[in-house]
PDB file of C-alpha atoms in Angstrom:
ATOM      1  CA  MET A   1      55.576  94.789  28.297  1.00 54.00           C
ATOM      2  CA  SER A   2      54.228  96.977  30.990  1.00 47.00           C
ATOM      3  CA  ALA A   3      54.474  95.443  35.418  1.00 47.00           C
ATOM      4  CA  PRO A   4      50.991  95.881  36.538  1.00 46.00           C
ATOM      5  CA  SER A   5      50.475  94.802  40.118  1.00 47.00           C
ATOM      6  CA  ILE A   6      51.161  90.349  40.255  1.00 47.00           C
ATOM      7  CA  LEU A   7      47.718  89.382  41.285  1.00 47.00           C
ATOM      8  CA  SER A   8      46.010  93.391  39.776  1.00 52.00           C
ATOM      9  CA  THR A   9      43.002  91.791  37.313  1.00 57.00           C
ATOM     10  CA  THR A  10      44.631  92.137  34.269  1.00 69.00           C
ATOM     11  CA  ALA A  11      47.372  90.224  34.793  1.00 69.00           C
ATOM     12  CA  VAL A  12      44.967  87.662  35.822  1.00 76.00           C
ATOM     13  CA  GLY A  13      42.756  88.426  33.332  1.00 76.00           C
ATOM     14  CA  ASP A  14      46.232  88.168  30.590  1.00 75.00           C
ATOM     15  CA  LEU A  15      47.064  84.802  31.287  1.00 79.00           C
ATOM     16  CA  ARG A  16      43.322  83.719  31.614  1.00 83.00           C
ATOM     17  CA  ARG A  17      43.837  84.836  27.831  1.00 82.00           C
ATOM     18  CA  LEU A  18      47.233  83.250  26.982  1.00 82.00           C
ATOM     19  CA  VAL A  19      46.263  79.913  29.318  1.00 85.00           C
ATOM     20  CA  GLY A  20      43.392  80.024  26.694  1.00 83.00           C
ATOM     21  CA  ARG A  21      45.173  80.657  23.276  1.00 80.00           C
ATOM     22  CA  ASP A  22      47.862  77.304  24.763  1.00 78.00           C
ATOM     23  CA  LEU A  23      45.259  75.023  25.142  1.00 80.00           C
ATOM     24  CA  ARG A  24      43.865  75.703  21.617  1.00 79.00           C
ATOM     25  CA  ARG A  25      46.659  75.722  19.105  1.00 73.00           C
ATOM     26  CA  GLU A  26      47.003  72.615  20.935  1.00 70.00           C
ATOM     27  CA  LEU A  27      43.486  71.915  19.384  1.00 69.00           C
ATOM     28  CA  ARG A  28      44.133  72.827  16.155  1.00 67.00           C
ATOM     29  CA  VAL A  29      47.700  70.839  15.789  1.00 62.00           C
ATOM     30  CA  LEU A  30      45.885  67.426  14.679  1.00 59.00           C
ATOM     31  CA  ASP A  31      49.077  64.835  14.984  1.00 60.00           C
ATOM     32  CA  GLY A  32      49.333  66.959  18.342  1.00 61.00           C
ATOM     33  CA  LEU A  33      46.173  66.609  19.602  1.00 63.00           C
ATOM     34  CA  ILE A  34      46.725  62.176  18.057  1.00 69.00           C
ATOM     35  CA  VAL A  35      49.452  61.806  20.115  1.00 66.00           C
ATOM     36  CA  ASN A  36      48.158  63.462  23.766  1.00 68.00           C
ATOM     37  CA  THR A  37      45.222  60.731  23.295  1.00 73.00           C
ATOM     38  CA  ALA A  38      46.870  57.496  22.028  1.00 79.00           C
ATOM     39  CA  LEU A  39      50.776  57.666  23.873  1.00 77.00           C
ATOM     40  CA  PRO A  40      48.979  56.883  27.548  1.00 79.00           C
ATOM     41  CA  VAL A  41      46.791  54.769  26.656  1.00 83.00           C
ATOM     42  CA  MET A  42      49.319  52.280  24.151  1.00 85.00           C
ATOM     43  CA  ILE A  43      52.153  52.842  26.966  1.00 82.00           C
ATOM     44  CA  MET A  44      49.434  51.332  29.395  1.00 84.00           C
ATOM     45  CA  LEU A  45      48.889  48.679  26.652  1.00 86.00           C
ATOM     46  CA  MET A  46      52.572  48.248  25.996  1.00 85.00           C
ATOM     47  CA  PHE A  47      53.275  48.086  29.941  1.00 83.00           C
ATOM     48  CA  VAL A  48      50.471  45.719  30.571  1.00 83.00           C
ATOM     49  CA  TYR A  49      50.423  43.426  27.978  1.00 82.00           C
ATOM     50  CA  VAL A  50      53.762  43.315  26.252  1.00 81.00           C
ATOM     51  CA  PHE A  51      56.407  43.581  29.123  1.00 77.00           C
ATOM     52  CA  GLY A  52      53.995  42.564  31.594  1.00 75.00           C
ATOM     53  CA  GLY A  53      54.085  38.501  31.585  1.00 74.00           C
ATOM     54  CA  ALA A  54      57.828  38.667  32.015  1.00 75.00           C
ATOM     55  CA  ILE A  55      58.148  41.012  34.298  1.00 79.00           C
ATOM     56  CA  THR A  56      57.409  40.430  38.289  1.00 77.00           C
ATOM     57  CA  THR A  57      56.783  42.474  41.167  1.00 79.00           C
ATOM     58  CA  GLY A  58      59.087  41.844  43.550  1.00 73.00           C
ATOM     59  CA  SER A  59      58.402  41.968  46.906  1.00 70.00           C
ATOM     60  CA  SER A  60      55.672  43.775  46.658  1.00 74.00           C
ATOM     61  CA  GLY A  61      53.433  40.451  45.154  1.00 79.00           C
ATOM     62  CA  LEU A  62      51.406  42.967  43.268  1.00 85.00           C
ATOM     63  CA  ASP A  63      49.710  42.711  39.686  1.00 88.00           C
ATOM     64  CA  TYR A  64      52.337  43.258  37.226  1.00 89.00           C
ATOM     65  CA  ILE A  65      49.801  46.075  36.007  1.00 90.00           C
ATOM     66  CA  ASP A  66      48.956  46.795  39.835  1.00 91.00           C
ATOM     67  CA  PHE A  67      52.648  48.515  40.641  1.00 92.00           C
ATOM     68  CA  VAL A  68      52.998  49.419  36.376  1.00 91.00           C
ATOM     69  CA  VAL A  69      50.583  52.069  36.543  1.00 93.00           C
ATOM     70  CA  PRO A  70      50.981  54.870  38.684  1.00 94.00           C
ATOM     71  CA  ALA A  71      54.623  55.170  36.284  1.00 93.00           C
ATOM     72  CA  VAL A  72      52.729  54.804  33.524  1.00 92.00           C
ATOM     73  CA  LEU A  73      50.389  58.133  34.502  1.00 92.00           C
ATOM     74  CA  LEU A  74      53.665  59.771  35.419  1.00 93.00           C
ATOM     75  CA  MET A  75      54.500  58.743  32.109  1.00 90.00           C
ATOM     76  CA  SER A  76      51.270  59.914  30.352  1.00 88.00           C
ATOM     77  CA  GLY A  77      51.258  63.698  32.059  1.00 89.00           C
ATOM     78  CA  GLY A  78      54.850  64.815  32.218  1.00 89.00           C
ATOM     79  CA  TYR A  79      55.892  63.593  29.345  1.00 86.00           C
ATOM     80  CA  GLY A  80      53.630  66.053  27.646  1.00 85.00           C
ATOM     81  CA  ALA A  81      54.977  68.380  30.390  1.00 88.00           C
ATOM     82  CA  ALA A  82      58.488  67.978  28.591  1.00 88.00           C
ATOM     83  CA  LEU A  83      57.104  70.076  26.287  1.00 85.00           C
ATOM     84  CA  THR A  84      55.821  72.980  26.936  1.00 89.00           C
ATOM     85  CA  ALA A  85      60.144  73.597  27.088  1.00 90.00           C
ATOM     86  CA  VAL A  86      59.775  73.736  23.240  1.00 88.00           C
ATOM     87  CA  THR A  87      56.710  76.014  23.057  1.00 86.00           C
ATOM     88  CA  ILE A  88      58.067  77.878  24.718  1.00 87.00           C
ATOM     89  CA  ALA A  89      61.309  77.809  22.852  1.00 86.00           C
ATOM     90  CA  GLU A  90      58.606  78.401  19.428  1.00 85.00           C
ATOM     91  CA  ASP A  91      57.316  81.513  21.233  1.00 80.00           C
ATOM     92  CA  MET A  92      60.422  82.936  22.172  1.00 81.00           C
ATOM     93  CA  THR A  93      62.184  82.400  18.853  1.00 79.00           C
ATOM     94  CA  GLY A  94      59.398  82.763  16.461  1.00 71.00           C
ATOM     95  CA  GLY A  95      57.921  86.193  16.579  1.00 68.00           C
ATOM     96  CA  MET A  96      54.884  86.089  18.557  1.00 70.00           C
ATOM     97  CA  ILE A  97      56.833  87.962  21.684  1.00 71.00           C
ATOM     98  CA  ASP A  98      58.044  91.373  20.287  1.00 67.00           C
ATOM     99  CA  ARG A  99      54.362  90.949  19.586  1.00 70.00           C
ATOM    100  CA  PHE A 100      53.227  90.915  22.957  1.00 68.00           C
ATOM    101  CA  ARG A 101      56.431  92.760  23.632  1.00 64.00           C
ATOM    102  CA  THR A 102      53.678  96.006  21.604  1.00 64.00           C
ATOM    103  CA  LEU A 103      51.331  94.983  24.745  1.00 66.00           C
ATOM    104  CA  PRO A 104      50.260  96.159  27.367  1.00 61.00           C
ATOM    105  CA  ILE A 105      50.481  92.636  29.825  1.00 66.00           C
ATOM    106  CA  SER A 106      53.132  91.391  32.207  1.00 66.00           C
ATOM    107  CA  GLY A 107      55.951  89.817  31.331  1.00 64.00           C
ATOM    108  CA  TRP A 108      55.220  87.086  34.762  1.00 72.00           C
ATOM    109  CA  VAL A 109      52.040  85.700  32.414  1.00 79.00           C
ATOM    110  CA  VAL A 110      53.651  84.246  29.327  1.00 80.00           C
ATOM    111  CA  PRO A 111      55.631  81.387  31.456  1.00 84.00           C
ATOM    112  CA  ALA A 112      53.173  81.236  33.493  1.00 85.00           C
ATOM    113  CA  GLY A 113      50.220  80.495  30.405  1.00 87.00           C
ATOM    114  CA  HIS A 114      52.208  78.154  28.912  1.00 86.00           C
ATOM    115  CA  VAL A 115      52.837  76.067  32.311  1.00 89.00           C
ATOM    116  CA  VAL A 116      48.804  76.963  33.917  1.00 89.00           C
ATOM    117  CA  ALA A 117      47.925  74.967  30.068  1.00 89.00           C
ATOM    118  CA  SER A 118      50.029  72.478  30.451  1.00 89.00           C
ATOM    119  CA  VAL A 119      48.924  71.381  33.350  1.00 92.00           C
ATOM    120  CA  ILE A 120      45.161  71.436  32.555  1.00 90.00           C
ATOM    121  CA  ARG A 121      46.632  69.346  29.030  1.00 89.00           C
ATOM    122  CA  ASN A 122      48.379  66.853  30.583  1.00 90.00           C
ATOM    123  CA  VAL A 123      46.786  66.000  33.719  1.00 92.00           C
ATOM    124  CA  ALA A 124      43.547  65.258  31.690  1.00 89.00           C
ATOM    125  CA  SER A 125      46.323  62.866  29.470  1.00 88.00           C
ATOM    126  CA  SER A 126      47.498  61.404  33.479  1.00 90.00           C
ATOM    127  CA  ALA A 127      42.791  60.181  33.263  1.00 92.00           C
ATOM    128  CA  ILE A 128      43.107  59.822  30.134  1.00 90.00           C
ATOM    129  CA  ALA A 129      46.079  56.950  30.634  1.00 89.00           C
ATOM    130  CA  LEU A 130      44.210  55.717  34.283  1.00 92.00           C
ATOM    131  CA  ALA A 131      40.796  55.141  32.258  1.00 92.00           C
ATOM    132  CA  ALA A 132      42.947  53.789  29.472  1.00 90.00           C
ATOM    133  CA  ALA A 133      44.496  50.766  33.067  1.00 91.00           C
ATOM    134  CA  LEU A 134      40.586  50.822  34.157  1.00 93.00           C
ATOM    135  CA  LEU A 135      39.391  49.061  30.944  1.00 91.00           C
ATOM    136  CA  LEU A 136      42.668  46.501  31.041  1.00 90.00           C
ATOM    137  CA  GLY A 137      41.945  45.798  34.655  1.00 89.00           C
ATOM    138  CA  PHE A 138      43.252  48.164  37.191  1.00 91.00           C
ATOM    139  CA  ARG A 139      40.559  47.376  39.873  1.00 92.00           C
ATOM    140  CA  PRO A 140      41.638  50.604  43.206  1.00 93.00           C
ATOM    141  CA  ASP A 141      40.693  50.546  46.109  1.00 92.00           C
ATOM    142  CA  ALA A 142      41.256  53.665  47.216  1.00 92.00           C
ATOM    143  CA  THR A 143      38.829  55.687  49.250  1.00 94.00           C
ATOM    144  CA  LEU A 144      37.789  59.024  47.887  1.00 95.00           C
ATOM    145  CA  ALA A 145      40.431  61.106  49.924  1.00 95.00           C
ATOM    146  CA  ASP A 146      43.111  58.855  48.141  1.00 95.00           C
ATOM    147  CA  TRP A 147      41.858  59.819  44.999  1.00 96.00           C
ATOM    148  CA  ALA A 148      42.060  63.243  45.488  1.00 96.00           C
ATOM    149  CA  LEU A 149      45.953  62.197  46.689  1.00 96.00           C
ATOM    150  CA  VAL A 150      46.413  60.758  44.074  1.00 96.00           C
ATOM    151  CA  LEU A 151      45.053  63.703  41.506  1.00 96.00           C
ATOM    152  CA  ALA A 152      47.191  66.279  43.698  1.00 96.00           C
ATOM    153  CA  LEU A 153      50.707  64.119  43.486  1.00 95.00           C
ATOM    154  CA  VAL A 154      49.774  63.663  39.459  1.00 96.00           C
ATOM    155  CA  THR A 155      48.680  67.692  39.477  1.00 96.00           C
ATOM    156  CA  GLY A 156      52.234  68.521  41.410  1.00 96.00           C
ATOM    157  CA  TYR A 157      54.406  66.426  39.394  1.00 96.00           C
ATOM    158  CA  VAL A 158      52.851  68.327  36.074  1.00 95.00           C
ATOM    159  CA  LEU A 159      53.594  71.620  37.895  1.00 94.00           C
ATOM    160  CA  ALA A 160      57.485  70.482  38.873  1.00 95.00           C
ATOM    161  CA  MET A 161      57.535  69.028  35.159  1.00 94.00           C
ATOM    162  CA  SER A 162      56.440  72.454  33.559  1.00 93.00           C
ATOM    163  CA  ALA A 163      58.392  74.031  35.643  1.00 93.00           C
ATOM    164  CA  LEU A 164      61.259  72.872  34.804  1.00 94.00           C
ATOM    165  CA  ALA A 165      60.267  72.764  31.673  1.00 93.00           C
ATOM    166  CA  ALA A 166      59.758  76.731  30.577  1.00 92.00           C
ATOM    167  CA  ALA A 167      63.287  77.334  32.681  1.00 92.00           C
ATOM    168  CA  TRP A 168      65.211  74.983  30.261  1.00 93.00           C
ATOM    169  CA  GLY A 169      63.326  76.287  26.641  1.00 91.00           C
ATOM    170  CA  LEU A 170      63.929  80.080  28.392  1.00 89.00           C
ATOM    171  CA  LEU A 171      67.853  78.616  29.312  1.00 90.00           C
ATOM    172  CA  VAL A 172      68.355  77.087  25.406  1.00 89.00           C
ATOM    173  CA  ARG A 173      68.033  79.562  22.338  1.00 84.00           C
ATOM    174  CA  SER A 174      65.984  75.890  19.762  1.00 86.00           C
ATOM    175  CA  SER A 175      63.564  73.738  19.675  1.00 84.00           C
ATOM    176  CA  GLN A 176      65.078  71.353  18.889  1.00 86.00           C
ATOM    177  CA  ALA A 177      67.355  71.660  22.099  1.00 89.00           C
ATOM    178  CA  ALA A 178      64.394  72.026  24.643  1.00 89.00           C
ATOM    179  CA  GLY A 179      62.941  69.240  23.502  1.00 87.00           C
ATOM    180  CA  ALA A 180      65.778  66.877  25.052  1.00 89.00           C
ATOM    181  CA  PHE A 181      64.453  67.732  28.002  1.00 90.00           C
ATOM    182  CA  SER A 182      61.217  66.285  27.086  1.00 86.00           C
ATOM    183  CA  PHE A 183      63.952  63.035  27.011  1.00 87.00           C
ATOM    184  CA  VAL A 184      65.414  62.978  30.376  1.00 87.00           C
ATOM    185  CA  VAL A 185      61.754  63.284  31.531  1.00 89.00           C
ATOM    186  CA  LEU A 186      60.486  59.949  29.367  1.00 85.00           C
ATOM    187  CA  PHE A 187      64.028  57.835  30.401  1.00 87.00           C
ATOM    188  CA  LEU A 188      63.724  58.361  34.277  1.00 90.00           C
ATOM    189  CA  PRO A 189      60.627  57.109  35.417  1.00 90.00           C
ATOM    190  CA  TYR A 190      62.847  52.974  33.990  1.00 90.00           C
ATOM    191  CA  VAL A 191      65.739  53.924  36.650  1.00 92.00           C
ATOM    192  CA  SER A 192      62.350  54.551  39.339  1.00 92.00           C
ATOM    193  CA  ASP A 193      60.920  51.839  41.280  1.00 90.00           C
ATOM    194  CA  GLY A 194      57.471  52.098  38.857  1.00 89.00           C
ATOM    195  CA  ILE A 195      58.184  50.269  36.041  1.00 90.00           C
ATOM    196  CA  VAL A 196      61.003  47.010  37.379  1.00 89.00           C
ATOM    197  CA  PRO A 197      61.770  46.922  41.164  1.00 90.00           C
ATOM    198  CA  ALA A 198      64.583  48.838  41.479  1.00 89.00           C
ATOM    199  CA  GLN A 199      65.440  45.846  44.104  1.00 89.00           C
ATOM    200  CA  THR A 200      66.109  43.922  41.145  1.00 88.00           C
ATOM    201  CA  MET A 201      69.007  46.729  40.065  1.00 90.00           C
ATOM    202  CA  PRO A 202      73.193  46.345  40.133  1.00 90.00           C
ATOM    203  CA  GLY A 203      75.030  48.445  43.412  1.00 86.00           C
ATOM    204  CA  LEU A 204      75.179  51.999  41.733  1.00 91.00           C
ATOM    205  CA  LEU A 205      71.702  51.742  39.510  1.00 91.00           C
ATOM    206  CA  ARG A 206      69.676  50.649  42.753  1.00 92.00           C
ATOM    207  CA  ASP A 207      70.882  53.678  45.187  1.00 93.00           C
ATOM    208  CA  PHE A 208      70.359  55.696  41.779  1.00 94.00           C
ATOM    209  CA  ALA A 209      66.691  54.512  41.271  1.00 93.00           C
ATOM    210  CA  TYR A 210      65.725  54.632  44.984  1.00 92.00           C
ATOM    211  CA  ASN A 211      67.227  58.322  45.451  1.00 92.00           C
ATOM    212  CA  GLN A 212      65.483  59.888  42.863  1.00 93.00           C
ATOM    213  CA  PRO A 213      62.150  62.252  42.842  1.00 92.00           C
ATOM    214  CA  LEU A 214      59.972  60.279  41.581  1.00 94.00           C
ATOM    215  CA  THR A 215      59.807  56.989  43.686  1.00 94.00           C
ATOM    216  CA  PRO A 216      58.932  58.343  46.650  1.00 95.00           C
ATOM    217  CA  ILE A 217      56.388  60.027  43.767  1.00 96.00           C
ATOM    218  CA  ILE A 218      55.516  56.380  42.939  1.00 95.00           C
ATOM    219  CA  GLU A 219      54.993  54.707  45.956  1.00 94.00           C
ATOM    220  CA  THR A 220      53.174  57.423  47.688  1.00 96.00           C
ATOM    221  CA  MET A 221      50.440  56.704  44.394  1.00 96.00           C
ATOM    222  CA  ARG A 222      50.404  53.041  44.143  1.00 95.00           C
ATOM    223  CA  SER A 223      50.025  53.244  48.837  1.00 94.00           C
ATOM    224  CA  LEU A 224      47.752  55.125  47.852  1.00 95.00           C
ATOM    225  CA  LEU A 225      45.667  53.539  45.478  1.00 95.00           C
ATOM    226  CA  LEU A 226      46.040  50.275  46.251  1.00 93.00           C
ATOM    227  CA  GLY A 227      45.873  50.711  50.383  1.00 90.00           C
ATOM    228  CA  LEU A 228      49.196  49.300  51.001  1.00 89.00           C
ATOM    229  CA  PRO A 229      51.466  51.171  54.192  1.00 87.00           C
ATOM    230  CA  MET A 230      53.021  54.537  53.022  1.00 86.00           C
ATOM    231  CA  GLY A 231      56.017  55.162  55.300  1.00 85.00           C
ATOM    232  CA  SER A 232      57.948  58.181  54.864  1.00 90.00           C
ATOM    233  CA  SER A 233      57.360  58.583  50.848  1.00 92.00           C
ATOM    234  CA  ALA A 234      54.448  60.942  50.960  1.00 94.00           C
ATOM    235  CA  ALA A 235      56.567  63.212  52.974  1.00 95.00           C
ATOM    236  CA  VAL A 236      59.354  62.458  51.116  1.00 95.00           C
ATOM    237  CA  ALA A 237      57.465  63.235  48.149  1.00 95.00           C
ATOM    238  CA  THR A 238      56.353  66.149  48.833  1.00 95.00           C
ATOM    239  CA  ALA A 239      59.445  67.186  49.588  1.00 95.00           C
ATOM    240  CA  TRP A 240      60.194  66.910  46.060  1.00 95.00           C
ATOM    241  CA  LEU A 241      57.479  68.554  44.385  1.00 95.00           C
ATOM    242  CA  ALA A 242      57.433  71.563  46.643  1.00 95.00           C
ATOM    243  CA  SER A 243      61.299  71.657  46.784  1.00 95.00           C
ATOM    244  CA  ALA A 244      61.552  72.180  42.372  1.00 93.00           C
ATOM    245  CA  VAL A 245      57.764  74.018  41.916  1.00 92.00           C
ATOM    246  CA  VAL A 246      59.900  76.521  44.230  1.00 93.00           C
ATOM    247  CA  VAL A 247      62.893  76.796  43.117  1.00 93.00           C
ATOM    248  CA  CYS A 248      61.638  76.245  39.318  1.00 91.00           C
ATOM    249  CA  VAL A 249      58.464  79.474  38.880  1.00 87.00           C
ATOM    250  CA  PRO A 250      61.278  82.083  40.063  1.00 87.00           C
ATOM    251  CA  VAL A 251      64.068  81.067  37.510  1.00 90.00           C
ATOM    252  CA  ALA A 252      61.717  80.575  34.881  1.00 88.00           C
ATOM    253  CA  ALA A 253      60.485  84.176  35.467  1.00 84.00           C
ATOM    254  CA  VAL A 254      63.760  85.276  36.110  1.00 85.00           C
ATOM    255  CA  LEU A 255      65.186  84.107  31.807  1.00 87.00           C
ATOM    256  CA  PHE A 256      61.811  85.252  30.473  1.00 84.00           C
ATOM    257  CA  ARG A 257      62.742  88.977  32.101  1.00 80.00           C
ATOM    258  CA  ARG A 258      66.461  88.266  31.281  1.00 83.00           C
ATOM    259  CA  ARG A 259      65.798  87.242  27.351  1.00 77.00           C
ATOM    260  CA  THR A 260      62.582  89.695  26.211  1.00 76.00           C
ATOM    261  CA  ALA A 261      65.091  92.793  28.043  1.00 72.00           C
ATOM    262  CA  SER A 262      68.031  92.072  24.929  1.00 54.00           C
ATOM    263  CA  ARG A 263      65.951  91.414  22.628  1.00 52.00           C
TER     264      ARG A 263
END
């Protein structure tokens, strides 16, 4: 692979074509398309109708659908973002990278293409989950500016998870190992303040829930959507997301160069 300037017109065009390739591949895999469309709706239905009647929201006093929607939006986008690890691992082990090596393209655009396509695809999954929530009775009080900030948070979270997944997919040596990352991402919302109030958890688990990245992101989204006091959660959420992107993007680029240089 060649190494044109990172902002060259050629590199940007290569990135656009690789993003299009990843999105077209997603559309051609029928079972994946069905999962990406149906999973957000199924998750929303499960939490509202299966768990909603049994879980109280503690001191927040919120209806359960209002309490859980931010977590479900992140779950819907985050799970699909985690699967970026699988798609990039398949490219690394399936011969596609050998084809790319014969083309005059900059190496960084290959992992970047996976990440950008993941952001587009999985922000759309979160939008499907939000549509399902609105149909089930969710009535937010957000202003247009609040909605813009919610979109920025969801996009930032999907970007961070996609970049982290890309790094993981380049670190491991098989698509099966890469797939393990999706279980971690799907599990994290359960030990946050998103599914049940963290205050109801036992000591160590409660401390983890309050101090892990998803809790301030969820609390910020809840405040924006419902017009609640925000406190310091927005600054903490922004710091978590910015740190993840700043660290994971260059790590993924370095791992990709090392993997392709050894082939």
